[in-house]
Amino acid sequence: MLGSHLKSDKQTRVISGSVLGGMTTNPSSVTGYLGRYCNQVTLLSDDTQSEFVNWVMPIGKRHTTSNTLLNKFIGKMKWDTDLNGGHRAIVPTGTYEEVMPMSIMATQMVKALASQDLEYSEQLGVLELAEEDVALMEYVCQSKTDVTGKLRDMLTIIEKEG
C-alpha cells in the first residue's frame, strides 16, 4: 500500500493514526499499517543527522512555537522525528498553560509526572486526564519530556494501587 510513497534512501517512521495520537507500526507486520480505529497513516522522516551548531542559526527549516527563529518567512518547513538535542530540565515558561485545554496547573503537573509523585499528581487532577489531553503539551515541551508516556505510567501505577 505504501511502497511507492516510501523513499528507500531515508529512514521513515510509519504511524497508524495522527502524529499526536497515533502508534508507531512495523511495515512488515502481519496486521498491516492501520489500527482498528484509525483512518490515516502518517509517514515521518526518521533521519537523525545533527546539524553543526544549529542553535546559532536564527533561520532554519525547523518549526518553533515560541517564535525564537525567524523561519515564519521561509515557507516550507522540515518535519521529522529529530529532537534537536537531548532532554533538558523542565523550565516554567508558560507554554504548557497556553496549549492546555483544561484549567489545571500544567507545569506543576509535568514536574509531578516526571518525578512520579503520586500524591501531588492526584491533587493536581491526574485522574481527569488522558493522553490526548497532554499531547499538545508534549509538542511544545522545551525539555523534550515524554509527557504522554509519563501520564500513562502514572495512571497505571494508580490503577495497580487501587
JSON list of C-alpha atoms in Angstrom, two decimals:
[
{"chain": "A", "resi": 1, "resn": "MET", "atom": "CA", "xyz": [0.00, 0.00, 0.00]},
{"chain": "A", "resi": 2, "resn": "LEU", "atom": "CA", "xyz": [2.79, 2.46, 0.86]},
{"chain": "A", "resi": 3, "resn": "GLY", "atom": "CA", "xyz": [5.50, 1.02, -1.36]},
{"chain": "A", "resi": 4, "resn": "SER", "atom": "CA", "xyz": [5.56, 3.89, -3.87]},
{"chain": "A", "resi": 5, "resn": "HIS", "atom": "CA", "xyz": [5.47, 6.57, -1.16]},
{"chain": "A", "resi": 6, "resn": "LEU", "atom": "CA", "xyz": [8.40, 5.30, 0.91]},
{"chain": "A", "resi": 7, "resn": "LYS", "atom": "CA", "xyz": [11.84, 6.52, -0.09]},
{"chain": "A", "resi": 8, "resn": "SER", "atom": "CA", "xyz": [14.40, 3.77, 0.21]},
{"chain": "A", "resi": 9, "resn": "ASP", "atom": "CA", "xyz": [17.35, 6.09, 0.90]},
{"chain": "A", "resi": 10, "resn": "LYS", "atom": "CA", "xyz": [15.86, 7.57, 4.10]},
{"chain": "A", "resi": 11, "resn": "GLN", "atom": "CA", "xyz": [14.60, 6.07, 7.33]},
{"chain": "A", "resi": 12, "resn": "THR", "atom": "CA", "xyz": [10.84, 6.52, 7.59]},
{"chain": "A", "resi": 13, "resn": "ARG", "atom": "CA", "xyz": [8.63, 6.15, 10.67]},
{"chain": "A", "resi": 14, "resn": "VAL", "atom": "CA", "xyz": [5.17, 4.77, 9.89]},
{"chain": "A", "resi": 15, "resn": "ILE", "atom": "CA", "xyz": [2.47, 5.90, 12.34]},
{"chain": "A", "resi": 16, "resn": "SER", "atom": "CA", "xyz": [-1.00, 4.38, 12.47]},
{"chain": "A", "resi": 17, "resn": "GLY", "atom": "CA", "xyz": [-3.16, 7.45, 13.08]},
{"chain": "A", "resi": 18, "resn": "SER", "atom": "CA", "xyz": [-2.17, 11.07, 13.54]},
{"chain": "A", "resi": 19, "resn": "VAL", "atom": "CA", "xyz": [1.18, 12.40, 14.67]},
{"chain": "A", "resi": 20, "resn": "LEU", "atom": "CA", "xyz": [-0.09, 13.41, 18.11]},
{"chain": "A", "resi": 21, "resn": "GLY", "atom": "CA", "xyz": [-2.23, 10.37, 18.93]},
{"chain": "A", "resi": 22, "resn": "GLY", "atom": "CA", "xyz": [-1.02, 7.55, 16.70]},
{"chain": "A", "resi": 23, "resn": "MET", "atom": "CA", "xyz": [1.08, 4.47, 17.35]},
{"chain": "A", "resi": 24, "resn": "THR", "atom": "CA", "xyz": [4.31, 3.57, 15.57]},
{"chain": "A", "resi": 25, "resn": "THR", "atom": "CA", "xyz": [3.78, 0.48, 13.42]},
{"chain": "A", "resi": 26, "resn": "ASN", "atom": "CA", "xyz": [6.06, -2.05, 11.81]},
{"chain": "A", "resi": 27, "resn": "PRO", "atom": "CA", "xyz": [5.70, -2.09, 8.00]},
{"chain": "A", "resi": 28, "resn": "SER", "atom": "CA", "xyz": [6.49, -5.80, 7.86]},
{"chain": "A", "resi": 29, "resn": "SER", "atom": "CA", "xyz": [3.91, -6.82, 10.48]},
{"chain": "A", "resi": 30, "resn": "VAL", "atom": "CA", "xyz": [1.02, -9.12, 9.66]},
{"chain": "A", "resi": 31, "resn": "THR", "atom": "CA", "xyz": [-1.61, -6.69, 10.96]},
{"chain": "A", "resi": 32, "resn": "GLY", "atom": "CA", "xyz": [-0.71, -4.01, 8.42]},
{"chain": "A", "resi": 33, "resn": "TYR", "atom": "CA", "xyz": [-0.50, -0.28, 8.88]},
{"chain": "A", "resi": 34, "resn": "LEU", "atom": "CA", "xyz": [-3.85, 0.84, 10.25]},
{"chain": "A", "resi": 35, "resn": "GLY", "atom": "CA", "xyz": [-5.14, 0.21, 13.73]},
{"chain": "A", "resi": 36, "resn": "ARG", "atom": "CA", "xyz": [-8.74, -0.75, 14.31]},
{"chain": "A", "resi": 37, "resn": "TYR", "atom": "CA", "xyz": [-9.99, 2.80, 14.89]},
{"chain": "A", "resi": 38, "resn": "CYS", "atom": "CA", "xyz": [-7.51, 4.72, 12.70]},
{"chain": "A", "resi": 39, "resn": "ASN", "atom": "CA", "xyz": [-8.41, 6.47, 9.46]},
{"chain": "A", "resi": 40, "resn": "GLN", "atom": "CA", "xyz": [-4.96, 7.57, 8.36]},
{"chain": "A", "resi": 41, "resn": "VAL", "atom": "CA", "xyz": [-1.34, 6.55, 8.05]},
{"chain": "A", "resi": 42, "resn": "THR", "atom": "CA", "xyz": [1.34, 9.15, 8.78]},
{"chain": "A", "resi": 43, "resn": "LEU", "atom": "CA", "xyz": [4.87, 8.96, 7.38]},
{"chain": "A", "resi": 44, "resn": "LEU", "atom": "CA", "xyz": [7.67, 10.96, 9.01]},
{"chain": "A", "resi": 45, "resn": "SER", "atom": "CA", "xyz": [11.35, 11.16, 8.24]},
{"chain": "A", "resi": 46, "resn": "ASP", "atom": "CA", "xyz": [13.26, 9.31, 10.96]},
{"chain": "A", "resi": 47, "resn": "ASP", "atom": "CA", "xyz": [16.62, 10.72, 9.91]},
{"chain": "A", "resi": 48, "resn": "THR", "atom": "CA", "xyz": [18.66, 11.81, 12.94]},
{"chain": "A", "resi": 49, "resn": "GLN", "atom": "CA", "xyz": [21.51, 13.73, 11.34]},
{"chain": "A", "resi": 50, "resn": "SER", "atom": "CA", "xyz": [22.57, 16.55, 13.61]},
{"chain": "A", "resi": 51, "resn": "GLU", "atom": "CA", "xyz": [23.41, 19.94, 12.19]},
{"chain": "A", "resi": 52, "resn": "PHE", "atom": "CA", "xyz": [26.61, 21.60, 13.33]},
{"chain": "A", "resi": 53, "resn": "VAL", "atom": "CA", "xyz": [25.83, 24.45, 15.78]},
{"chain": "A", "resi": 54, "resn": "ASN", "atom": "CA", "xyz": [22.21, 24.64, 14.65]},
{"chain": "A", "resi": 55, "resn": "TRP", "atom": "CA", "xyz": [21.35, 26.65, 17.77]},
{"chain": "A", "resi": 56, "resn": "VAL", "atom": "CA", "xyz": [23.43, 29.57, 16.45]},
{"chain": "A", "resi": 57, "resn": "MET", "atom": "CA", "xyz": [21.45, 30.00, 13.24]},
{"chain": "A", "resi": 58, "resn": "PRO", "atom": "CA", "xyz": [18.34, 32.20, 13.70]},
{"chain": "A", "resi": 59, "resn": "ILE", "atom": "CA", "xyz": [16.91, 30.94, 10.40]},
{"chain": "A", "resi": 60, "resn": "GLY", "atom": "CA", "xyz": [16.26, 27.31, 9.67]},
{"chain": "A", "resi": 61, "resn": "LYS", "atom": "CA", "xyz": [13.72, 24.89, 8.33]},
{"chain": "A", "resi": 62, "resn": "ARG", "atom": "CA", "xyz": [12.54, 23.88, 11.80]},
{"chain": "A", "resi": 63, "resn": "HIS", "atom": "CA", "xyz": [9.23, 24.70, 13.41]},
{"chain": "A", "resi": 64, "resn": "THR", "atom": "CA", "xyz": [9.02, 26.61, 16.67]},
{"chain": "A", "resi": 65, "resn": "THR", "atom": "CA", "xyz": [6.05, 27.60, 18.79]},
{"chain": "A", "resi": 66, "resn": "SER", "atom": "CA", "xyz": [7.98, 30.26, 20.71]},
{"chain": "A", "resi": 67, "resn": "ASN", "atom": "CA", "xyz": [8.86, 32.43, 17.66]},
{"chain": "A", "resi": 68, "resn": "THR", "atom": "CA", "xyz": [12.55, 32.33, 18.56]},
{"chain": "A", "resi": 69, "resn": "LEU", "atom": "CA", "xyz": [13.53, 31.50, 14.98]},
{"chain": "A", "resi": 70, "resn": "LEU", "atom": "CA", "xyz": [12.95, 33.77, 12.02]},
{"chain": "A", "resi": 71, "resn": "ASN", "atom": "CA", "xyz": [11.50, 30.93, 9.97]},
{"chain": "A", "resi": 72, "resn": "LYS", "atom": "CA", "xyz": [7.99, 32.35, 9.58]},
{"chain": "A", "resi": 73, "resn": "PHE", "atom": "CA", "xyz": [9.04, 33.92, 6.31]},
{"chain": "A", "resi": 74, "resn": "ILE", "atom": "CA", "xyz": [10.66, 30.87, 4.72]},
{"chain": "A", "resi": 75, "resn": "GLY", "atom": "CA", "xyz": [7.57, 28.84, 3.87]},
{"chain": "A", "resi": 76, "resn": "LYS", "atom": "CA", "xyz": [8.06, 25.10, 3.81]},
{"chain": "A", "resi": 77, "resn": "MET", "atom": "CA", "xyz": [9.47, 23.58, 6.98]},
{"chain": "A", "resi": 78, "resn": "LYS", "atom": "CA", "xyz": [11.19, 20.30, 7.69]},
{"chain": "A", "resi": 79, "resn": "TRP", "atom": "CA", "xyz": [9.02, 17.91, 9.71]},
{"chain": "A", "resi": 80, "resn": "ASP", "atom": "CA", "xyz": [10.78, 14.89, 11.17]},
{"chain": "A", "resi": 81, "resn": "THR", "atom": "CA", "xyz": [11.24, 12.99, 14.42]},
{"chain": "A", "resi": 82, "resn": "ASP", "atom": "CA", "xyz": [14.52, 14.64, 15.41]},
{"chain": "A", "resi": 83, "resn": "LEU", "atom": "CA", "xyz": [14.51, 16.15, 18.91]},
{"chain": "A", "resi": 84, "resn": "ASN", "atom": "CA", "xyz": [17.24, 18.71, 18.06]},
{"chain": "A", "resi": 85, "resn": "GLY", "atom": "CA", "xyz": [19.18, 17.84, 21.17]},
{"chain": "A", "resi": 86, "resn": "GLY", "atom": "CA", "xyz": [18.79, 15.82, 24.32]},
{"chain": "A", "resi": 87, "resn": "HIS", "atom": "CA", "xyz": [16.43, 16.02, 27.25]},
{"chain": "A", "resi": 88, "resn": "ARG", "atom": "CA", "xyz": [16.60, 19.21, 29.29]},
{"chain": "A", "resi": 89, "resn": "ALA", "atom": "CA", "xyz": [15.39, 20.49, 32.64]},
{"chain": "A", "resi": 90, "resn": "ILE", "atom": "CA", "xyz": [11.71, 21.44, 32.96]},
{"chain": "A", "resi": 91, "resn": "VAL", "atom": "CA", "xyz": [11.62, 25.24, 32.92]},
{"chain": "A", "resi": 92, "resn": "PRO", "atom": "CA", "xyz": [8.34, 27.07, 33.72]},
{"chain": "A", "resi": 93, "resn": "THR", "atom": "CA", "xyz": [7.92, 29.36, 30.71]},
{"chain": "A", "resi": 94, "resn": "GLY", "atom": "CA", "xyz": [4.12, 29.23, 30.46]},
{"chain": "A", "resi": 95, "resn": "THR", "atom": "CA", "xyz": [3.95, 27.31, 27.19]},
{"chain": "A", "resi": 96, "resn": "TYR", "atom": "CA", "xyz": [2.14, 24.36, 28.79]},
{"chain": "A", "resi": 97, "resn": "GLU", "atom": "CA", "xyz": [-0.64, 26.61, 30.07]},
{"chain": "A", "resi": 98, "resn": "GLU", "atom": "CA", "xyz": [-1.07, 28.21, 26.63]},
{"chain": "A", "resi": 99, "resn": "VAL", "atom": "CA", "xyz": [-1.99, 24.89, 24.99]},
{"chain": "A", "resi": 100, "resn": "MET", "atom": "CA", "xyz": [-3.62, 23.05, 27.91]},
{"chain": "A", "resi": 101, "resn": "PRO", "atom": "CA", "xyz": [-7.35, 22.57, 27.24]},
{"chain": "A", "resi": 102, "resn": "MET", "atom": "CA", "xyz": [-8.21, 22.36, 30.95]},
{"chain": "A", "resi": 103, "resn": "SER", "atom": "CA", "xyz": [-7.78, 24.71, 33.86]},
{"chain": "A", "resi": 104, "resn": "ILE", "atom": "CA", "xyz": [-5.03, 22.90, 35.76]},
{"chain": "A", "resi": 105, "resn": "MET", "atom": "CA", "xyz": [-1.52, 23.84, 36.79]},
{"chain": "A", "resi": 106, "resn": "ALA", "atom": "CA", "xyz": [0.18, 22.24, 33.81]},
{"chain": "A", "resi": 107, "resn": "THR", "atom": "CA", "xyz": [3.83, 22.93, 34.65]},
{"chain": "A", "resi": 108, "resn": "GLN", "atom": "CA", "xyz": [3.42, 21.51, 38.15]},
{"chain": "A", "resi": 109, "resn": "MET", "atom": "CA", "xyz": [1.62, 18.51, 36.65]},
{"chain": "A", "resi": 110, "resn": "VAL", "atom": "CA", "xyz": [4.53, 17.78, 34.29]},
{"chain": "A", "resi": 111, "resn": "LYS", "atom": "CA", "xyz": [7.00, 18.09, 37.17]},
{"chain": "A", "resi": 112, "resn": "ALA", "atom": "CA", "xyz": [4.92, 15.75, 39.34]},
{"chain": "A", "resi": 113, "resn": "LEU", "atom": "CA", "xyz": [4.68, 13.22, 36.49]},
{"chain": "A", "resi": 114, "resn": "ALA", "atom": "CA", "xyz": [8.41, 13.43, 35.82]},
{"chain": "A", "resi": 115, "resn": "SER", "atom": "CA", "xyz": [9.24, 12.82, 39.48]},
{"chain": "A", "resi": 116, "resn": "GLN", "atom": "CA", "xyz": [6.49, 10.15, 39.82]},
{"chain": "A", "resi": 117, "resn": "ASP", "atom": "CA", "xyz": [4.97, 11.95, 42.80]},
{"chain": "A", "resi": 118, "resn": "LEU", "atom": "CA", "xyz": [1.70, 10.03, 43.18]},
{"chain": "A", "resi": 119, "resn": "GLU", "atom": "CA", "xyz": [0.00, 12.14, 45.87]},
{"chain": "A", "resi": 120, "resn": "TYR", "atom": "CA", "xyz": [0.81, 15.51, 44.29]},
{"chain": "A", "resi": 121, "resn": "SER", "atom": "CA", "xyz": [-0.28, 14.26, 40.86]},
{"chain": "A", "resi": 122, "resn": "GLU", "atom": "CA", "xyz": [-3.64, 13.19, 42.29]},
{"chain": "A", "resi": 123, "resn": "GLN", "atom": "CA", "xyz": [-4.06, 16.60, 43.98]},
{"chain": "A", "resi": 124, "resn": "LEU", "atom": "CA", "xyz": [-3.37, 18.32, 40.65]},
{"chain": "A", "resi": 125, "resn": "GLY", "atom": "CA", "xyz": [-6.01, 16.24, 38.87]},
{"chain": "A", "resi": 126, "resn": "VAL", "atom": "CA", "xyz": [-4.13, 13.49, 37.02]},
{"chain": "A", "resi": 127, "resn": "LEU", "atom": "CA", "xyz": [-7.22, 11.26, 37.16]},
{"chain": "A", "resi": 128, "resn": "GLU", "atom": "CA", "xyz": [-9.10, 13.70, 34.92]},
{"chain": "A", "resi": 129, "resn": "LEU", "atom": "CA", "xyz": [-6.53, 13.47, 32.12]},
{"chain": "A", "resi": 130, "resn": "ALA", "atom": "CA", "xyz": [-5.98, 11.19, 29.15]},
{"chain": "A", "resi": 131, "resn": "GLU", "atom": "CA", "xyz": [-3.03, 11.06, 26.77]},
{"chain": "A", "resi": 132, "resn": "GLU", "atom": "CA", "xyz": [-4.90, 13.15, 24.19]},
{"chain": "A", "resi": 133, "resn": "ASP", "atom": "CA", "xyz": [-5.26, 15.98, 26.72]},
{"chain": "A", "resi": 134, "resn": "VAL", "atom": "CA", "xyz": [-1.50, 16.37, 27.16]},
{"chain": "A", "resi": 135, "resn": "ALA", "atom": "CA", "xyz": [-0.37, 15.64, 23.59]},
{"chain": "A", "resi": 136, "resn": "LEU", "atom": "CA", "xyz": [-0.04, 19.34, 22.75]},
{"chain": "A", "resi": 137, "resn": "MET", "atom": "CA", "xyz": [1.94, 19.89, 25.93]},
{"chain": "A", "resi": 138, "resn": "GLU", "atom": "CA", "xyz": [4.41, 17.26, 24.73]},
{"chain": "A", "resi": 139, "resn": "TYR", "atom": "CA", "xyz": [4.58, 19.00, 21.34]},
{"chain": "A", "resi": 140, "resn": "VAL", "atom": "CA", "xyz": [5.51, 22.41, 22.78]},
{"chain": "A", "resi": 141, "resn": "CYS", "atom": "CA", "xyz": [7.73, 20.99, 25.54]},
{"chain": "A", "resi": 142, "resn": "GLN", "atom": "CA", "xyz": [11.15, 22.67, 25.57]},
{"chain": "A", "resi": 143, "resn": "SER", "atom": "CA", "xyz": [12.59, 19.95, 27.79]},
{"chain": "A", "resi": 144, "resn": "LYS", "atom": "CA", "xyz": [11.57, 17.17, 25.37]},
{"chain": "A", "resi": 145, "resn": "THR", "atom": "CA", "xyz": [9.79, 15.27, 28.14]},
{"chain": "A", "resi": 146, "resn": "ASP", "atom": "CA", "xyz": [7.62, 12.31, 27.15]},
{"chain": "A", "resi": 147, "resn": "VAL", "atom": "CA", "xyz": [4.55, 13.74, 28.88]},
{"chain": "A", "resi": 148, "resn": "THR", "atom": "CA", "xyz": [2.06, 11.25, 27.41]},
{"chain": "A", "resi": 149, "resn": "GLY", "atom": "CA", "xyz": [4.23, 8.29, 28.39]},
{"chain": "A", "resi": 150, "resn": "LYS", "atom": "CA", "xyz": [4.73, 9.61, 31.91]},
{"chain": "A", "resi": 151, "resn": "LEU", "atom": "CA", "xyz": [0.98, 10.20, 32.25]},
{"chain": "A", "resi": 152, "resn": "ARG", "atom": "CA", "xyz": [0.24, 6.63, 31.14]},
{"chain": "A", "resi": 153, "resn": "ASP", "atom": "CA", "xyz": [2.82, 5.31, 33.63]},
{"chain": "A", "resi": 154, "resn": "MET", "atom": "CA", "xyz": [1.26, 7.35, 36.46]},
{"chain": "A", "resi": 155, "resn": "LEU", "atom": "CA", "xyz": [-2.27, 6.19, 35.61]},
{"chain": "A", "resi": 156, "resn": "THR", "atom": "CA", "xyz": [-1.05, 2.58, 35.52]},
{"chain": "A", "resi": 157, "resn": "ILE", "atom": "CA", "xyz": [0.55, 2.98, 38.97]},
{"chain": "A", "resi": 158, "resn": "ILE", "atom": "CA", "xyz": [-2.69, 4.46, 40.35]},
{"chain": "A", "resi": 159, "resn": "GLU", "atom": "CA", "xyz": [-4.71, 1.61, 38.82]},
{"chain": "A", "resi": 160, "resn": "LYS", "atom": "CA", "xyz": [-2.43, -1.03, 40.35]},
{"chain": "A", "resi": 161, "resn": "GLU", "atom": "CA", "xyz": [-2.56, 0.56, 43.79]},
{"chain": "A", "resi": 162, "resn": "GLY", "atom": "CA", "xyz": [-6.37, 0.72, 43.63]}
]
